[in-house]
Amino acid sequence: MHYLEALDKLKQGSKLYLECQSNPSIFNQDLREELKHRGQKPYATIITCSDSRVPVQHIFSASMGELFIIRNAGNVIGDFEIGSAEYASEHLGVELIVVLGHTHCGAVDATVRNEGHGYIKSITEKVSEAIGDEKDQRKAEVINARYSVKCLKKSEVLNKLENQDKLKIISAMYDIESGEVIFDDID
């Protein structure tokens, strides 16, 4: 599916989510069997935070097999996330990658407040790399998502696909209070 069609499908799914607050998509044994036999053909990759308040398939009214979802605290980008995104685009034909940040992100908050110890420190250090000295949490959340897009674009595989107009990588923000998703414009 072309990235503009995929983005429109995400926007329409988000609209459904806002209107009915539930996922009207199909989740049943027949679909599981179908996906087992024909494999997955997701129309978009969503890289987002592990936060349990970000129910990705519901937000976009998507069924099983429709979204390739990569999650970690703070939606930070490292080798595993890039490799997963490359796999989705190269092998599954996904033409749209959305880095979905969200409001009230704990990883961004911990970074802004200079907290985090143990392995959490590796996350806050990555977020700090993205947001610099920004102390306004809302601004920092947007900056963090956009920085993750820049990190993905460093991939030779993803960059080549984007230059061939076979892939688009954008960021978006999910408001956990209103349920609204605001997408960055495709340039």
Short mmCIF file of the C-alpha atoms (twelve columns), coordinates in Angstrom:
data_MODEL
# 
_entry.id   MODEL 
# 
loop_
_atom_site.group_PDB 
_atom_site.id 
_atom_site.type_symbol 
_atom_site.label_atom_id 
_atom_site.label_alt_id 
_atom_site.label_comp_id 
_atom_site.label_asym_id 
_atom_site.label_seq_id 
_atom_site.Cartn_x 
_atom_site.Cartn_y 
_atom_site.Cartn_z 
_atom_site.pdbx_PDB_model_num 
ATOM 1   C CA . MET A 1   0.000   0.000   0.000  1 
ATOM 2   C CA . HIS A 2   1.397   3.422   -0.956 1 
ATOM 3   C CA . TYR A 3   2.380   5.570   2.026  1 
ATOM 4   C CA . LEU A 4   -0.280  8.218   1.292  1 
ATOM 5   C CA . GLU A 5   -2.997  5.536   1.317  1 
ATOM 6   C CA . ALA A 6   -1.523  4.085   4.524  1 
ATOM 7   C CA . LEU A 7   -1.501  7.513   6.185  1 
ATOM 8   C CA . ASP A 8   -5.113  8.112   5.139  1 
ATOM 9   C CA . LYS A 9   -6.078  4.705   6.559  1 
ATOM 10  C CA . LEU A 10  -4.388  5.573   9.880  1 
ATOM 11  C CA . LYS A 11  -6.188  8.931   9.966  1 
ATOM 12  C CA . GLN A 12  -9.552  7.296   9.223  1 
ATOM 13  C CA . GLY A 13  -8.920  4.672   11.908 1 
ATOM 14  C CA . SER A 14  -8.009  7.410   14.376 1 
ATOM 15  C CA . LYS A 15  -11.259 9.205   13.536 1 
ATOM 16  C CA . LEU A 16  -13.224 6.012   14.232 1 
ATOM 17  C CA . TYR A 17  -11.417 5.641   17.548 1 
ATOM 18  C CA . LEU A 18  -12.362 9.179   18.546 1 
ATOM 19  C CA . GLU A 19  -15.990 8.655   17.540 1 
ATOM 20  C CA . CYS A 20  -16.712 5.299   19.165 1 
ATOM 21  C CA . GLN A 21  -13.832 4.793   21.632 1 
ATOM 22  C CA . SER A 22  -13.540 1.122   20.613 1 
ATOM 23  C CA . ASN A 23  -11.920 -0.905  17.879 1 
ATOM 24  C CA . PRO A 24  -14.489 -2.045  15.302 1 
ATOM 25  C CA . SER A 25  -11.882 -4.229  13.574 1 
ATOM 26  C CA . ILE A 26  -12.015 -7.997  13.401 1 
ATOM 27  C CA . PHE A 27  -10.167 -10.175 15.924 1 
ATOM 28  C CA . ASN A 28  -11.209 -13.807 15.619 1 
ATOM 29  C CA . GLN A 29  -10.015 -17.342 14.908 1 
ATOM 30  C CA . ASP A 30  -10.769 -17.114 11.176 1 
ATOM 31  C CA . LEU A 31  -8.485  -14.099 10.857 1 
ATOM 32  C CA . ARG A 32  -5.750  -15.836 12.875 1 
ATOM 33  C CA . GLU A 33  -5.973  -18.824 10.509 1 
ATOM 34  C CA . GLU A 34  -5.900  -16.593 7.446  1 
ATOM 35  C CA . LEU A 35  -2.835  -14.709 8.707  1 
ATOM 36  C CA . LYS A 36  -1.115  -17.997 9.543  1 
ATOM 37  C CA . HIS A 37  -1.512  -19.195 5.960  1 
ATOM 38  C CA . ARG A 38  -0.999  -16.011 3.962  1 
ATOM 39  C CA . GLY A 39  1.415   -14.251 6.323  1 
ATOM 40  C CA . GLN A 40  1.390   -10.678 7.464  1 
ATOM 41  C CA . LYS A 41  1.009   -7.684  5.127  1 
ATOM 42  C CA . PRO A 42  0.975   -4.665  7.452  1 
ATOM 43  C CA . TYR A 43  0.238   -1.337  5.809  1 
ATOM 44  C CA . ALA A 44  2.231   0.739   8.335  1 
ATOM 45  C CA . THR A 45  4.967   0.448   10.932 1 
ATOM 46  C CA . ILE A 46  4.282   2.229   14.205 1 
ATOM 47  C CA . ILE A 47  7.189   2.878   16.552 1 
ATOM 48  C CA . THR A 48  5.853   3.990   19.897 1 
ATOM 49  C CA . CYS A 49  6.336   3.997   23.622 1 
ATOM 50  C CA . SER A 50  5.641   0.944   25.762 1 
ATOM 51  C CA . ASP A 51  3.220   3.035   27.840 1 
ATOM 52  C CA . SER A 52  0.091   0.965   28.487 1 
ATOM 53  C CA . ARG A 53  -2.065  4.044   27.881 1 
ATOM 54  C CA . VAL A 54  -1.123  3.968   24.177 1 
ATOM 55  C CA . PRO A 55  -3.309  1.165   22.707 1 
ATOM 56  C CA . VAL A 56  -1.945  1.314   19.157 1 
ATOM 57  C CA . GLN A 57  -4.321  -1.086  17.384 1 
ATOM 58  C CA . HIS A 58  -7.301  0.604   19.006 1 
ATOM 59  C CA . ILE A 59  -6.043  4.133   18.270 1 
ATOM 60  C CA . PHE A 60  -5.959  3.299   14.550 1 
ATOM 61  C CA . SER A 61  -8.914  0.865   14.527 1 
ATOM 62  C CA . ALA A 62  -6.611  -1.798  13.109 1 
ATOM 63  C CA . SER A 63  -6.987  -5.567  13.099 1 
ATOM 64  C CA . MET A 64  -4.338  -8.234  13.495 1 
ATOM 65  C CA . GLY A 65  -1.858  -8.218  10.636 1 
ATOM 66  C CA . GLU A 66  -2.410  -4.551  9.723  1 
ATOM 67  C CA . LEU A 67  0.253   -2.783  11.803 1 
ATOM 68  C CA . PHE A 68  3.884   -3.687  12.445 1 
ATOM 69  C CA . ILE A 69  4.366   -2.315  15.974 1 
ATOM 70  C CA . ILE A 70  7.733   -1.638  17.603 1 
ATOM 71  C CA . ARG A 71  7.591   -0.520  21.238 1 
ATOM 72  C CA . ASN A 72  9.990   0.607   23.939 1 
ATOM 73  C CA . ALA A 73  9.984   3.194   26.717 1 
ATOM 74  C CA . GLY A 74  10.320  6.650   25.182 1 
ATOM 75  C CA . ASN A 75  10.035  5.367   21.584 1 
ATOM 76  C CA . VAL A 76  13.808  5.690   21.309 1 
ATOM 77  C CA . ILE A 77  15.633  4.414   18.247 1 
ATOM 78  C CA . GLY A 78  18.579  2.051   18.399 1 
ATOM 79  C CA . ASP A 79  19.898  -0.821  16.298 1 
ATOM 80  C CA . PHE A 80  17.030  -3.199  17.132 1 
ATOM 81  C CA . GLU A 81  14.358  -0.666  16.218 1 
ATOM 82  C CA . ILE A 82  16.115  0.269   12.970 1 
ATOM 83  C CA . GLY A 83  16.578  -3.399  12.085 1 
ATOM 84  C CA . SER A 84  12.919  -4.106  12.780 1 
ATOM 85  C CA . ALA A 85  11.826  -1.133  10.657 1 
ATOM 86  C CA . GLU A 86  14.145  -2.234  7.832  1 
ATOM 87  C CA . TYR A 87  12.622  -5.714  7.967  1 
ATOM 88  C CA . ALA A 88  9.088   -4.326  7.778  1 
ATOM 89  C CA . SER A 89  9.894   -2.100  4.807  1 
ATOM 90  C CA . GLU A 90  12.256  -4.392  2.892  1 
ATOM 91  C CA . HIS A 91  10.601  -7.764  3.455  1 
ATOM 92  C CA . LEU A 92  6.972   -6.933  4.216  1 
ATOM 93  C CA . GLY A 93  6.620   -3.982  1.831  1 
ATOM 94  C CA . VAL A 94  5.580   -1.390  4.419  1 
ATOM 95  C CA . GLU A 95  5.763   2.100   2.889  1 
ATOM 96  C CA . LEU A 96  4.905   4.200   5.952  1 
ATOM 97  C CA . ILE A 97  6.720   4.413   9.275  1 
ATOM 98  C CA . VAL A 98  5.170   6.567   12.003 1 
ATOM 99  C CA . VAL A 99  7.032   7.373   15.198 1 
ATOM 100 C CA . LEU A 100 4.149   7.888   17.597 1 
ATOM 101 C CA . GLY A 101 5.083   9.979   20.623 1 
ATOM 102 C CA . HIS A 102 2.503   10.711  23.310 1 
ATOM 103 C CA . THR A 103 1.602   13.193  26.004 1 
ATOM 104 C CA . HIS A 104 2.509   12.500  29.627 1 
ATOM 105 C CA . CYS A 105 5.431   10.278  28.572 1 
ATOM 106 C CA . GLY A 106 7.206   8.941   31.652 1 
ATOM 107 C CA . ALA A 107 10.533  8.501   29.850 1 
ATOM 108 C CA . VAL A 108 10.517  12.127  28.695 1 
ATOM 109 C CA . ASP A 109 9.402   13.296  32.149 1 
ATOM 110 C CA . ALA A 110 12.239  11.363  33.811 1 
ATOM 111 C CA . THR A 111 14.681  12.934  31.369 1 
ATOM 112 C CA . VAL A 112 13.376  16.483  31.877 1 
ATOM 113 C CA . ARG A 113 13.606  15.995  35.649 1 
ATOM 114 C CA . ASN A 114 17.070  14.389  35.311 1 
ATOM 115 C CA . GLU A 115 15.972  11.129  36.915 1 
ATOM 116 C CA . GLY A 116 16.659  7.529   36.041 1 
ATOM 117 C CA . HIS A 117 19.098  4.944   37.290 1 
ATOM 118 C CA . GLY A 118 20.138  1.429   36.365 1 
ATOM 119 C CA . TYR A 119 19.148  0.470   32.847 1 
ATOM 120 C CA . ILE A 120 16.534  3.241   32.793 1 
ATOM 121 C CA . LYS A 121 19.498  5.622   32.487 1 
ATOM 122 C CA . SER A 122 20.208  4.245   28.995 1 
ATOM 123 C CA . ILE A 123 16.709  5.376   27.964 1 
ATOM 124 C CA . THR A 124 16.915  8.821   29.569 1 
ATOM 125 C CA . GLU A 125 20.353  9.367   28.021 1 
ATOM 126 C CA . LYS A 126 18.895  8.631   24.566 1 
ATOM 127 C CA . VAL A 127 15.926  10.943  25.204 1 
ATOM 128 C CA . SER A 128 18.339  13.610  26.500 1 
ATOM 129 C CA . GLU A 129 20.294  13.314  23.251 1 
ATOM 130 C CA . ALA A 130 17.034  14.110  21.468 1 
ATOM 131 C CA . ILE A 131 15.663  16.949  23.598 1 
ATOM 132 C CA . GLY A 132 18.848  18.697  24.729 1 
ATOM 133 C CA . ASP A 133 18.092  21.323  27.382 1 
ATOM 134 C CA . GLU A 134 14.328  21.514  26.681 1 
ATOM 135 C CA . LYS A 135 12.443  21.593  29.995 1 
ATOM 136 C CA . ASP A 136 8.864   21.961  28.720 1 
ATOM 137 C CA . GLN A 137 7.583   18.390  28.711 1 
ATOM 138 C CA . ARG A 138 5.099   18.849  25.825 1 
ATOM 139 C CA . LYS A 139 7.744   20.398  23.599 1 
ATOM 140 C CA . ALA A 140 10.237  17.718  24.647 1 
ATOM 141 C CA . GLU A 141 7.778   14.932  23.724 1 
ATOM 142 C CA . VAL A 142 7.374   16.346  20.204 1 
ATOM 143 C CA . ILE A 143 11.123  16.914  19.821 1 
ATOM 144 C CA . ASN A 144 11.800  13.344  20.990 1 
ATOM 145 C CA . ALA A 145 9.451   11.822  18.386 1 
ATOM 146 C CA . ARG A 146 10.917  13.978  15.606 1 
ATOM 147 C CA . TYR A 147 14.444  13.051  16.679 1 
ATOM 148 C CA . SER A 148 13.520  9.375   16.389 1 
ATOM 149 C CA . VAL A 149 12.522  10.045  12.771 1 
ATOM 150 C CA . LYS A 150 15.982  11.548  12.157 1 
ATOM 151 C CA . CYS A 151 17.595  8.460   13.707 1 
ATOM 152 C CA . LEU A 152 15.614  6.159   11.406 1 
ATOM 153 C CA . LYS A 153 16.642  8.187   8.368  1 
ATOM 154 C CA . LYS A 154 20.295  7.380   9.125  1 
ATOM 155 C CA . SER A 155 19.607  3.822   7.989  1 
ATOM 156 C CA . GLU A 156 21.004  3.263   4.481  1 
ATOM 157 C CA . VAL A 157 18.178  0.837   3.712  1 
ATOM 158 C CA . LEU A 158 15.389  3.162   4.866  1 
ATOM 159 C CA . ASN A 159 17.039  6.229   3.354  1 
ATOM 160 C CA . LYS A 160 17.352  4.488   -0.023 1 
ATOM 161 C CA . LEU A 161 13.688  3.445   0.031  1 
ATOM 162 C CA . GLU A 162 12.633  6.971   0.956  1 
ATOM 163 C CA . ASN A 163 14.753  8.464   -1.843 1 
ATOM 164 C CA . GLN A 164 13.049  6.059   -4.280 1 
ATOM 165 C CA . ASP A 165 9.638   7.298   -3.007 1 
ATOM 166 C CA . LYS A 166 8.877   3.789   -1.695 1 
ATOM 167 C CA . LEU A 167 8.787   4.847   1.943  1 
ATOM 168 C CA . LYS A 168 7.818   7.816   4.093  1 
ATOM 169 C CA . ILE A 169 8.928   8.259   7.704  1 
ATOM 170 C CA . ILE A 170 6.988   10.752  9.844  1 
ATOM 171 C CA . SER A 171 6.213   11.488  13.460 1 
ATOM 172 C CA . ALA A 172 2.899   11.965  15.210 1 
ATOM 173 C CA . MET A 173 1.695   12.734  18.713 1 
ATOM 174 C CA . TYR A 174 -1.029  10.884  20.605 1 
ATOM 175 C CA . ASP A 175 -2.858  12.823  23.309 1 
ATOM 176 C CA . ILE A 176 -3.687  10.299  26.026 1 
ATOM 177 C CA . GLU A 177 -6.419  12.577  27.404 1 
ATOM 178 C CA . SER A 178 -8.376  13.341  24.224 1 
ATOM 179 C CA . GLY A 179 -7.389  10.292  22.156 1 
ATOM 180 C CA . GLU A 180 -6.440  12.540  19.244 1 
ATOM 181 C CA . VAL A 181 -3.458  11.842  16.986 1 
ATOM 182 C CA . ILE A 182 -1.738  14.806  15.338 1 
ATOM 183 C CA . PHE A 183 0.445   13.779  12.388 1 
ATOM 184 C CA . ASP A 184 3.417   15.800  11.164 1 
ATOM 185 C CA . ASP A 185 2.801   16.833  7.594  1 
ATOM 186 C CA . ILE A 186 4.426   14.870  4.827  1 
ATOM 187 C CA . ASP A 187 6.892   17.201  3.173  1 
# 
